[in-house]
PDB file of C-alpha atoms and ligand atoms in Angstrom:
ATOM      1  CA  UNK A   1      17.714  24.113 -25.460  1.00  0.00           C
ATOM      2  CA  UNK A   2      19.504  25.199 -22.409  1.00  0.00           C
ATOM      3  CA  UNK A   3      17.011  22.731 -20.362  1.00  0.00           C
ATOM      4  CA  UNK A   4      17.587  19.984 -22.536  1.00  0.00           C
ATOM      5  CA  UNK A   5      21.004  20.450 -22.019  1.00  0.00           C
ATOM      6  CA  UNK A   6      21.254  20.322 -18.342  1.00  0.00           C
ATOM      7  CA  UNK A   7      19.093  17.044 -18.194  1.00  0.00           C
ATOM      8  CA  UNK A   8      21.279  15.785 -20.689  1.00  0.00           C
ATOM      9  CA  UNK A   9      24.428  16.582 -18.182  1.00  0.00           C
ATOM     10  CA  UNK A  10      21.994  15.712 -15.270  1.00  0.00           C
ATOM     11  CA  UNK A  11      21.691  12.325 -16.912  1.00  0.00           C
ATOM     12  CA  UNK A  12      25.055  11.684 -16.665  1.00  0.00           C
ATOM     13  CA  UNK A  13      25.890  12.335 -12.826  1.00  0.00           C
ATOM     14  CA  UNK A  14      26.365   9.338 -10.267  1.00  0.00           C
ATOM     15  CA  UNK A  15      22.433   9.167  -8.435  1.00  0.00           C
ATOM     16  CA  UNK A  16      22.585   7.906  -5.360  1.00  0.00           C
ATOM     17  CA  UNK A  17      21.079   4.185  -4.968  1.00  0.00           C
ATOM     18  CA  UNK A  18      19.164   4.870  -1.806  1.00  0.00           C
ATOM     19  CA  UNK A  19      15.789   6.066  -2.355  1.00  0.00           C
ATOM     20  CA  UNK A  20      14.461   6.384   1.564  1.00  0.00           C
ATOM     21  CA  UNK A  21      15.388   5.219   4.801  1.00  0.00           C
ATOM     22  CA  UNK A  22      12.347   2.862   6.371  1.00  0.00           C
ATOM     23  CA  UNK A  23      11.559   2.881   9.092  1.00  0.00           C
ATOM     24  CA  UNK A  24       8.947   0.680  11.094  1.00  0.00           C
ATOM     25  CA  UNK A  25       7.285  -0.891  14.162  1.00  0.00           C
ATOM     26  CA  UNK A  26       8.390  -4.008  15.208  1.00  0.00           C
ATOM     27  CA  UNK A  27       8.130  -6.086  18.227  1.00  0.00           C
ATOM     28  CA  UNK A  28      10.959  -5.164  19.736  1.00  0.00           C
ATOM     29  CA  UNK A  29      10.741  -1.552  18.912  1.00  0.00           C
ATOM     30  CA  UNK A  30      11.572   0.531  15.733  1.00  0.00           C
ATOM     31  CA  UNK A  31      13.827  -0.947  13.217  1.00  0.00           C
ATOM     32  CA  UNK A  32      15.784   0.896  10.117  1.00  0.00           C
ATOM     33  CA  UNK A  33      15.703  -0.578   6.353  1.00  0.00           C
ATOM     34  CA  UNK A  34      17.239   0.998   3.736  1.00  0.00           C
ATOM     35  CA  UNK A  35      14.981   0.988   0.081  1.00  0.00           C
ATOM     36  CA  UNK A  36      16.798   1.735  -2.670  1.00  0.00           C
ATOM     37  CA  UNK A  37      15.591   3.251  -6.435  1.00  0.00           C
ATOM     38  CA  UNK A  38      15.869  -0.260  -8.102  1.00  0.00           C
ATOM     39  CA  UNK A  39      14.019  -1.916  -5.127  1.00  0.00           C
ATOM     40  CA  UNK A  40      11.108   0.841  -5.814  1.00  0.00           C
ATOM     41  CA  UNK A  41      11.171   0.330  -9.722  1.00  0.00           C
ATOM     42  CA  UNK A  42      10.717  -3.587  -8.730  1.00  0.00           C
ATOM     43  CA  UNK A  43       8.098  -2.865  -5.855  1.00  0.00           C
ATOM     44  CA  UNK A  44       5.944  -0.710  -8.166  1.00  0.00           C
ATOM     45  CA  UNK A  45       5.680  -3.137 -11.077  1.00  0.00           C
ATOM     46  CA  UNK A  46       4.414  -5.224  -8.515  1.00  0.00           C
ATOM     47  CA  UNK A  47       1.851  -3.034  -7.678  1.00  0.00           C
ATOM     48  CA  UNK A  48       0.751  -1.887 -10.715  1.00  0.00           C
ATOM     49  CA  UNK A  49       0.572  -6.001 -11.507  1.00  0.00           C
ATOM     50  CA  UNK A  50      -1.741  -6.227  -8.625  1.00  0.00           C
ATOM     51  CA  UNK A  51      -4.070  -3.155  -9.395  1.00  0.00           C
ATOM     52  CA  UNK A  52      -4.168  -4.324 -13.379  1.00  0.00           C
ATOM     53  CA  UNK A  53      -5.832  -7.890 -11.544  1.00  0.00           C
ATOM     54  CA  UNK A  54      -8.023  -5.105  -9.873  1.00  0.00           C
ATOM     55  CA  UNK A  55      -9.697  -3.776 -13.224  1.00  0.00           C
ATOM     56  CA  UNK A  56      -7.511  -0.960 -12.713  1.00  0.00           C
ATOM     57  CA  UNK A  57      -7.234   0.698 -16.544  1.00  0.00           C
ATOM     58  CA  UNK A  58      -6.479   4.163 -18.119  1.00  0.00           C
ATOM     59  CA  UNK A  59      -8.945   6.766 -17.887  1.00  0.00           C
ATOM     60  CA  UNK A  60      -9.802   5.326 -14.709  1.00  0.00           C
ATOM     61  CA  UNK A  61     -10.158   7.592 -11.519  1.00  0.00           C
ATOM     62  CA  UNK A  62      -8.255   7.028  -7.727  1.00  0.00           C
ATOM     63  CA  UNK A  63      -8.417   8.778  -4.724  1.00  0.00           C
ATOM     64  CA  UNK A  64      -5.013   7.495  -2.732  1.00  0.00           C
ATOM     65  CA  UNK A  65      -5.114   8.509   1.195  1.00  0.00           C
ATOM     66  CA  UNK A  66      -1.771   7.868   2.721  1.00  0.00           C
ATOM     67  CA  UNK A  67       0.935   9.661   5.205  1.00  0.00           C
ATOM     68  CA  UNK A  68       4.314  11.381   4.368  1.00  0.00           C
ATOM     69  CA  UNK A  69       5.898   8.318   6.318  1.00  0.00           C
ATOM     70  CA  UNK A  70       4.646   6.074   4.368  1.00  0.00           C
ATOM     71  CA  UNK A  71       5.968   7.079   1.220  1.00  0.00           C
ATOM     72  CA  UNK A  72       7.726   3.898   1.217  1.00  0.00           C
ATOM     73  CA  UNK A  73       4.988   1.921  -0.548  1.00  0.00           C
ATOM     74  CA  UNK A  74       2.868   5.249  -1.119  1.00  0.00           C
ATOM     75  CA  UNK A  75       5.708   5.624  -3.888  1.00  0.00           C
ATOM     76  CA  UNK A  76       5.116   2.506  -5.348  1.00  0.00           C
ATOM     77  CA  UNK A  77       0.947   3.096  -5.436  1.00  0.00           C
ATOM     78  CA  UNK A  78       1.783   6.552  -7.367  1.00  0.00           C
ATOM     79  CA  UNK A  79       3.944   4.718  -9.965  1.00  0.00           C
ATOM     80  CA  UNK A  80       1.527   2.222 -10.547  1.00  0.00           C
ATOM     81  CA  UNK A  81      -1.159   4.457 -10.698  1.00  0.00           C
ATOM     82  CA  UNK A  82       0.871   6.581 -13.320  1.00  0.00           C
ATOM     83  CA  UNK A  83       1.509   3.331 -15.236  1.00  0.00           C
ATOM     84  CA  UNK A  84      -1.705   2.234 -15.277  1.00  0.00           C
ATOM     85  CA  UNK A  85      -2.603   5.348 -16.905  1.00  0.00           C
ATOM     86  CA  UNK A  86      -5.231   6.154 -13.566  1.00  0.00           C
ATOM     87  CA  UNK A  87      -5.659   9.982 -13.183  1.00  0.00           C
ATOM     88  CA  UNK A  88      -5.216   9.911  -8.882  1.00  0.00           C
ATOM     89  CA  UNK A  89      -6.325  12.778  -5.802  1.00  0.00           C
ATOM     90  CA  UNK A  90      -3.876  12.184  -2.440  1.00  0.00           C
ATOM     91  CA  UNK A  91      -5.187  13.130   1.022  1.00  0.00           C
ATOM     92  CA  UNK A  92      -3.561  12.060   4.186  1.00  0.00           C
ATOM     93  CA  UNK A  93      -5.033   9.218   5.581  1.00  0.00           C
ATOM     94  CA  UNK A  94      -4.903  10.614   9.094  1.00  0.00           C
ATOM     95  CA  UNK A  95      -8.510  11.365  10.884  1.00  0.00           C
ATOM     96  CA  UNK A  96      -7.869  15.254  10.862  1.00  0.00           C
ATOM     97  CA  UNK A  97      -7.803  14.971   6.712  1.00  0.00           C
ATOM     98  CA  UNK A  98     -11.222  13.415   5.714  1.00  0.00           C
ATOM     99  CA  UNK A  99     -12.587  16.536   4.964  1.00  0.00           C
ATOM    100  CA  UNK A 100     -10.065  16.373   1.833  1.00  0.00           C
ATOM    101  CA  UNK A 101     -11.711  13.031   1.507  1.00  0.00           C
ATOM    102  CA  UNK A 102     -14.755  13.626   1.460  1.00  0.00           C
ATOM    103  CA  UNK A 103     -14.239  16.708  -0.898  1.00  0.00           C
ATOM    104  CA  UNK A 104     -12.367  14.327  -3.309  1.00  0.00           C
ATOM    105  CA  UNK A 105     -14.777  11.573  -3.244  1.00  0.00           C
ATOM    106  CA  UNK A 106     -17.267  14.318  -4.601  1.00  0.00           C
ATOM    107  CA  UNK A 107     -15.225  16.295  -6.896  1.00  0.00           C
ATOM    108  CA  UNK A 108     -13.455  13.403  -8.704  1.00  0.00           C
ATOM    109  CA  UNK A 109     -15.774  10.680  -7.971  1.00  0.00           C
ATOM    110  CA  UNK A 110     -13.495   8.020  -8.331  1.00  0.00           C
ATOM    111  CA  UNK A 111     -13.447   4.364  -9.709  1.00  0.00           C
ATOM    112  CA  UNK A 112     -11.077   3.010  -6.877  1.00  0.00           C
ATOM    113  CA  UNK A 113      -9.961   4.145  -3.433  1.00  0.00           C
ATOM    114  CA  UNK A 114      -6.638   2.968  -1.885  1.00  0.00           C
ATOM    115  CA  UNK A 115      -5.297   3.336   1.627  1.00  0.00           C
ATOM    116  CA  UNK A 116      -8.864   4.301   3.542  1.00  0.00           C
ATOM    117  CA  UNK A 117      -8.317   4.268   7.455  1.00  0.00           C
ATOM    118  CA  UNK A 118     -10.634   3.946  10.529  1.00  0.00           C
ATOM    119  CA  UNK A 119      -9.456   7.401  11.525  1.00  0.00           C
ATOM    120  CA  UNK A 120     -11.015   8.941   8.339  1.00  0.00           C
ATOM    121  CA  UNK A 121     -14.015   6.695   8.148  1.00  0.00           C
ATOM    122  CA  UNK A 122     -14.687   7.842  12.033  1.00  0.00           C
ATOM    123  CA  UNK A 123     -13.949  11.501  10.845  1.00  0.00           C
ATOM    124  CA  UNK A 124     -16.465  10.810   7.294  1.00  0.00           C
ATOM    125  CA  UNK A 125     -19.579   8.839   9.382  1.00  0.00           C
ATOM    126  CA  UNK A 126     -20.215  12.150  11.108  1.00  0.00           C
ATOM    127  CA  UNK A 127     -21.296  13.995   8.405  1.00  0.00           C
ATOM    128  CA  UNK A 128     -21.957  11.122   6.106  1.00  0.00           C
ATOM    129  CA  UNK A 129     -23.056   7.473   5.407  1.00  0.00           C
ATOM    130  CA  UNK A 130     -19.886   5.329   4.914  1.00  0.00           C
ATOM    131  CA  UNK A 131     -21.727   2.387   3.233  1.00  0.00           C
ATOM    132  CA  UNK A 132     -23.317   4.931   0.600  1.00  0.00           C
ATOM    133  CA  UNK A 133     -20.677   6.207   0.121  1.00  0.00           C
ATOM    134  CA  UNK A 134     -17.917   3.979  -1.148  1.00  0.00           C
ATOM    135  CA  UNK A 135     -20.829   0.924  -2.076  1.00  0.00           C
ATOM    136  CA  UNK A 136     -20.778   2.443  -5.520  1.00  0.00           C
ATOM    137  CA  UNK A 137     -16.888   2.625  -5.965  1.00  0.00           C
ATOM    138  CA  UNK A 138     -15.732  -0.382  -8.004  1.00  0.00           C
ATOM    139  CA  UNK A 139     -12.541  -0.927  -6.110  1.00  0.00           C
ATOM    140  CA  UNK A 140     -12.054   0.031  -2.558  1.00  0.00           C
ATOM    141  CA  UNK A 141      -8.670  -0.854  -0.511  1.00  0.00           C
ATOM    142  CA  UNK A 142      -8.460  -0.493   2.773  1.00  0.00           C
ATOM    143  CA  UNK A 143      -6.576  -0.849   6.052  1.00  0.00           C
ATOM    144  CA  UNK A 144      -6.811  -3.516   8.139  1.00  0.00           C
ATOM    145  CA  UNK A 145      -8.699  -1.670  11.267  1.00  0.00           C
ATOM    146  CA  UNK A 146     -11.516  -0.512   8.369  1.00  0.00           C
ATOM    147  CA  UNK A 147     -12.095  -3.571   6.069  1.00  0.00           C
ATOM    148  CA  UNK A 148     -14.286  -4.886   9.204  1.00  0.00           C
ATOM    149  CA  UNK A 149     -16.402  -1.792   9.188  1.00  0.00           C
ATOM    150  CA  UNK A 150     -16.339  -0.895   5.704  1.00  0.00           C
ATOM    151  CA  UNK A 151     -17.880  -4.562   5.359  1.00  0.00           C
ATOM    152  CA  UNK A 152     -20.110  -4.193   7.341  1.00  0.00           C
ATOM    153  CA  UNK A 153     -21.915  -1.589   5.762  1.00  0.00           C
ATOM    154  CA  UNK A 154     -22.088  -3.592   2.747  1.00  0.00           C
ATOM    155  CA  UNK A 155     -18.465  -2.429   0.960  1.00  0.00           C
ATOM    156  CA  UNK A 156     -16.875  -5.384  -0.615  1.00  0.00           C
ATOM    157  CA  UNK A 157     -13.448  -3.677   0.830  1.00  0.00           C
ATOM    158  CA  UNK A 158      -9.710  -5.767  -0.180  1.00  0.00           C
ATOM    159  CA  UNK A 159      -6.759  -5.264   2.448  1.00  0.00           C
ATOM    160  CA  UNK A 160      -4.045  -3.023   2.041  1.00  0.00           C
ATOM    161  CA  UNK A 161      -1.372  -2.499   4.825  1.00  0.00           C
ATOM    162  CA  UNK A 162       2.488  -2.378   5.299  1.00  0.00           C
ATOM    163  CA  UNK A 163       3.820  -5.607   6.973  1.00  0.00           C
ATOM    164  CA  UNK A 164       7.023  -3.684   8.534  1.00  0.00           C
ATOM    165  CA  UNK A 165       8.990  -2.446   5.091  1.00  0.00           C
ATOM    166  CA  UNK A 166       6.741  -4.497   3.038  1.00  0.00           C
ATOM    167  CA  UNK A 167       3.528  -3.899   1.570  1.00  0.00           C
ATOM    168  CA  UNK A 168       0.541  -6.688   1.346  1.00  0.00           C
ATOM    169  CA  UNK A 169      -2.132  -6.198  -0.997  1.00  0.00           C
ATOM    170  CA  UNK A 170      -5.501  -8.415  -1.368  1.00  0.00           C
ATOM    171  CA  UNK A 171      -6.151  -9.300  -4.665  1.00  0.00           C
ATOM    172  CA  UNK A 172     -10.242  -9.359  -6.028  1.00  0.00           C
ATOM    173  CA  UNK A 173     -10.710 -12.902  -4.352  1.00  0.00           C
ATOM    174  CA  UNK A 174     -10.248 -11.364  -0.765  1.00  0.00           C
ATOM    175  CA  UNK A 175      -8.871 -14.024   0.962  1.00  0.00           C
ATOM    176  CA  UNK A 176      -5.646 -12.466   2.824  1.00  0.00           C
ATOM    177  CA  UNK A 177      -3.274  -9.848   1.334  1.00  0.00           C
ATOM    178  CA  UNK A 178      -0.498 -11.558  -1.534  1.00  0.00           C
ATOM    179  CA  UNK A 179       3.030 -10.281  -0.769  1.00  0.00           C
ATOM    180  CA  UNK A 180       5.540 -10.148  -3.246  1.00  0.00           C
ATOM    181  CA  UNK A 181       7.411 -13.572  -2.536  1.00  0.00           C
ATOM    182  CA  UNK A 182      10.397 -12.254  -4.996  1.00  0.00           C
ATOM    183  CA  UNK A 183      11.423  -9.799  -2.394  1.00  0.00           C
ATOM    184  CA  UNK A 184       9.924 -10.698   1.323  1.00  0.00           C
ATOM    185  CA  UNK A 185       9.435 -13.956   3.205  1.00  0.00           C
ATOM    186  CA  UNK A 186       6.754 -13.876   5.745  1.00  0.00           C
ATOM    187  CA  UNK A 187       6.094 -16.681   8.094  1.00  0.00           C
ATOM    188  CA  UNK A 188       4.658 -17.210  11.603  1.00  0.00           C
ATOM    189  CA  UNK A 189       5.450 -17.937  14.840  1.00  0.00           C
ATOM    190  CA  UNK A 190       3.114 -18.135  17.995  1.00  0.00           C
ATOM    191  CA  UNK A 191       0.104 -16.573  15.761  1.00  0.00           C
ATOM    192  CA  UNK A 192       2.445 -13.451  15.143  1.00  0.00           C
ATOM    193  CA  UNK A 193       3.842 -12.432  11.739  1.00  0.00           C
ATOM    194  CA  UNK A 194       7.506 -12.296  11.320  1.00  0.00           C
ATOM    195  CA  UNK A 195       9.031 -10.519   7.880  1.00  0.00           C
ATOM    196  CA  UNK A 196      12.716 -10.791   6.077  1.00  0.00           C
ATOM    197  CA  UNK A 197      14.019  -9.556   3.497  1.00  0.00           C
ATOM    198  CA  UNK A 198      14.426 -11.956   0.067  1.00  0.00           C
ATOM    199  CA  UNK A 199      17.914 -12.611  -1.663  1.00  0.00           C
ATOM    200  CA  UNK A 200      17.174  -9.724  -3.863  1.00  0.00           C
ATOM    201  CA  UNK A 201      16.896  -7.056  -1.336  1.00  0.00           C
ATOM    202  CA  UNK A 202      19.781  -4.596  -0.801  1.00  0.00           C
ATOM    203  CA  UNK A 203      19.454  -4.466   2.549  1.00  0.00           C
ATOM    204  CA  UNK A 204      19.370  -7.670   4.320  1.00  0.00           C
ATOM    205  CA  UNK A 205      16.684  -8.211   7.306  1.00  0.00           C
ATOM    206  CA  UNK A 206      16.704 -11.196   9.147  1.00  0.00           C
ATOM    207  CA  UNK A 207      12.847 -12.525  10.322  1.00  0.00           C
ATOM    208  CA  UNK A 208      11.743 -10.072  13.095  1.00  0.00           C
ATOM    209  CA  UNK A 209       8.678 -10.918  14.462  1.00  0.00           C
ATOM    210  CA  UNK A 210       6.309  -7.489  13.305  1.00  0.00           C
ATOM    211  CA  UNK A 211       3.773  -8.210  16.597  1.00  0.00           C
ATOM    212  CA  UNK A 212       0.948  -8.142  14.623  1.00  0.00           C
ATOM    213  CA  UNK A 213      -1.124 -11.439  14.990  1.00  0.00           C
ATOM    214  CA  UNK A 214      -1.848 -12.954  11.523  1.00  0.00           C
ATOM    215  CA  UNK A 215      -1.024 -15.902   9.937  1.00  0.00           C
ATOM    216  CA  UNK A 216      -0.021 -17.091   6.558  1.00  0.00           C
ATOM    217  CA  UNK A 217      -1.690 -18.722   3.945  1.00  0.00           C
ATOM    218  CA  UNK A 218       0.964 -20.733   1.392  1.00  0.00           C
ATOM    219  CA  UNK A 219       0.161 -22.162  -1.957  1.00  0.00           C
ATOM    220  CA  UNK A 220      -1.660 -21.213  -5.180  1.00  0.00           C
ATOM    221  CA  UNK A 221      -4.859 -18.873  -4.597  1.00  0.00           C
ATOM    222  CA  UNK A 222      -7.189 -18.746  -6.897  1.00  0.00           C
ATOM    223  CA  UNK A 223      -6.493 -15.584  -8.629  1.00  0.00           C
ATOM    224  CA  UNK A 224      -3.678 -17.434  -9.895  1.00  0.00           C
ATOM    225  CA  UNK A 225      -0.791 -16.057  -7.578  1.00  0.00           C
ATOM    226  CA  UNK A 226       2.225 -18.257  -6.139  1.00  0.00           C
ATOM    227  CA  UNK A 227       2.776 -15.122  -3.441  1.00  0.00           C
ATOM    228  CA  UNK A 228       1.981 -15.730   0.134  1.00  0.00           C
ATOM    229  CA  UNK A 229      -1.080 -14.633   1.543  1.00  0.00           C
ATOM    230  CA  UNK A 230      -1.520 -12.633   5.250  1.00  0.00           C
ATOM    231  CA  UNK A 231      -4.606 -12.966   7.312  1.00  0.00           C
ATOM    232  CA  UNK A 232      -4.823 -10.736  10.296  1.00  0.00           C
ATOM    233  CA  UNK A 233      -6.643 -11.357  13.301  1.00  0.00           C
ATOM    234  CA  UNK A 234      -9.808  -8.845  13.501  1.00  0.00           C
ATOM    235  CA  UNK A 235      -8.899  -5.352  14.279  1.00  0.00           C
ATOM    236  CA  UNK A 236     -11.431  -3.197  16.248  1.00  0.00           C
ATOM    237  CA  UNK A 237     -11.865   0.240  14.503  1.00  0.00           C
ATOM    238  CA  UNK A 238     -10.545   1.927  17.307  1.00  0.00           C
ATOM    239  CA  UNK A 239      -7.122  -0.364  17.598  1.00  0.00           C
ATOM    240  CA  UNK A 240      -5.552   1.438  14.684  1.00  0.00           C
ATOM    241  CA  UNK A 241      -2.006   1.873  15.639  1.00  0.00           C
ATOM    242  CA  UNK A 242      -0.303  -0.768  13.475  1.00  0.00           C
ATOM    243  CA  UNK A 243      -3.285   0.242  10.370  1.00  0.00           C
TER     244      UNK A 243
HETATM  245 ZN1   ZN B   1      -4.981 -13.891  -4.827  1.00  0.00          ZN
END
């Protein structure tokens, strides 16, 4: 009763709108964005939208590898996963983790994998083969740097990756990664991605170029989406940095 009654008061105290402070590579050097708790309800719906077109369903299993850092849209896979009723495992998605991979992978065997990098791939094909691995696993979302290597053992991987404070996602028809066109603009210039924020966005950010080559696909795709579309030029495995 006592609990109840302190979330009841706790209920009623001003929360602070800002829900983390982003922070990403650009061209020019690191640039600051401020994400607030609305922004994050309205970025996870959009995930958990994009996961749904996945197959994505209760009862379903995820193993989510991701860095503290990058809570910014990690926050946003969580929700969705939480919506969508998916029971999840996290392990960081840093090279010296894959062990926790690998030991998730096993344990909870899961229906979809979000967030894989060529760090823990490198870290996994020593003891392991990649291609058996995840060929089985329905859904399988992956960084730019290890869609080219995951496909090439034979894993129908889809793009994941943060475009500065945004996140792109590839949708089942893998043919670039949708952003959210109600909150970011993307656009090119000189075969390098730029980003801005939309109207809707807090925090306003002009179009800074992101250095990543890529360009942008406009126009209906044929999952049905109106959102923009990002195809980046071929990572190697080993040029990881911006993964
Ligand atoms: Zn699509």
């Amino acid at each position: 009763m006592a609990r109840a009654d302190t979330l009841a008061r706790a209920r009623e105290l001003d929360h602070p709108e800002l829900a983390y402070l982003v922070r990403f590579p650009a061209a020019d050097g690191s640039q600051d964005m401020e994400l607030t708790w609305a922004e994050l309800a309205r970025d996870t719906n959009w995930v958990t939208e994009r996961l749904r077109e996945h197959g994505l369903a209760a009862g379903q299993k995820a193993l989510l590898t991701t860095s503290g850092f990058e809570g910014f849209w990690g926050h946003a896979v969580i929700g969705a996963l939480r919506a969508l009723r998916v029971t999840y495992g996290i392990a960081e998605a840093m090279g010296w983790d894959h062990r926790r991979t690998a030991v998730f992978h096993r344990e909870l065997d899961p229906n979809v994998v979000i967030g894989l990098s060529a760090e823990t791939l490198e870290g996994l094909a020593g003891a392991a083969d990649i291609g058996e691995m995840f060929r089985s696993t329905s859904v399988v979302l992956a960084r730019p740097a290890a869609v080219p290597v995951l496909r090439g053992v034979g894993v129908s991987a889809c793009m994941i990756t943060a475009l500065g404070p945004a996140l792109a996602l590839e949708c089942p028809e893998r043919s670039g990664a949708h952003v959210n066109a109600a909150e970011w603009r993307v656009a090119e210039q000189d075969g390098e991605l730029l980003i801005a924020s939309g109207e809707q966005r807090a925090s306003r950010l002009p179009a800074i170029p992101l250095g990543i080559p890529g360009r942008v696909i406009t126009g209906r795709c044929a999952c049905g989406s109106e959102d923009p579309r990002v195809l980046l030029a071929e990572a190697g495995p080993t040029s990881s940095s911006r993964s």
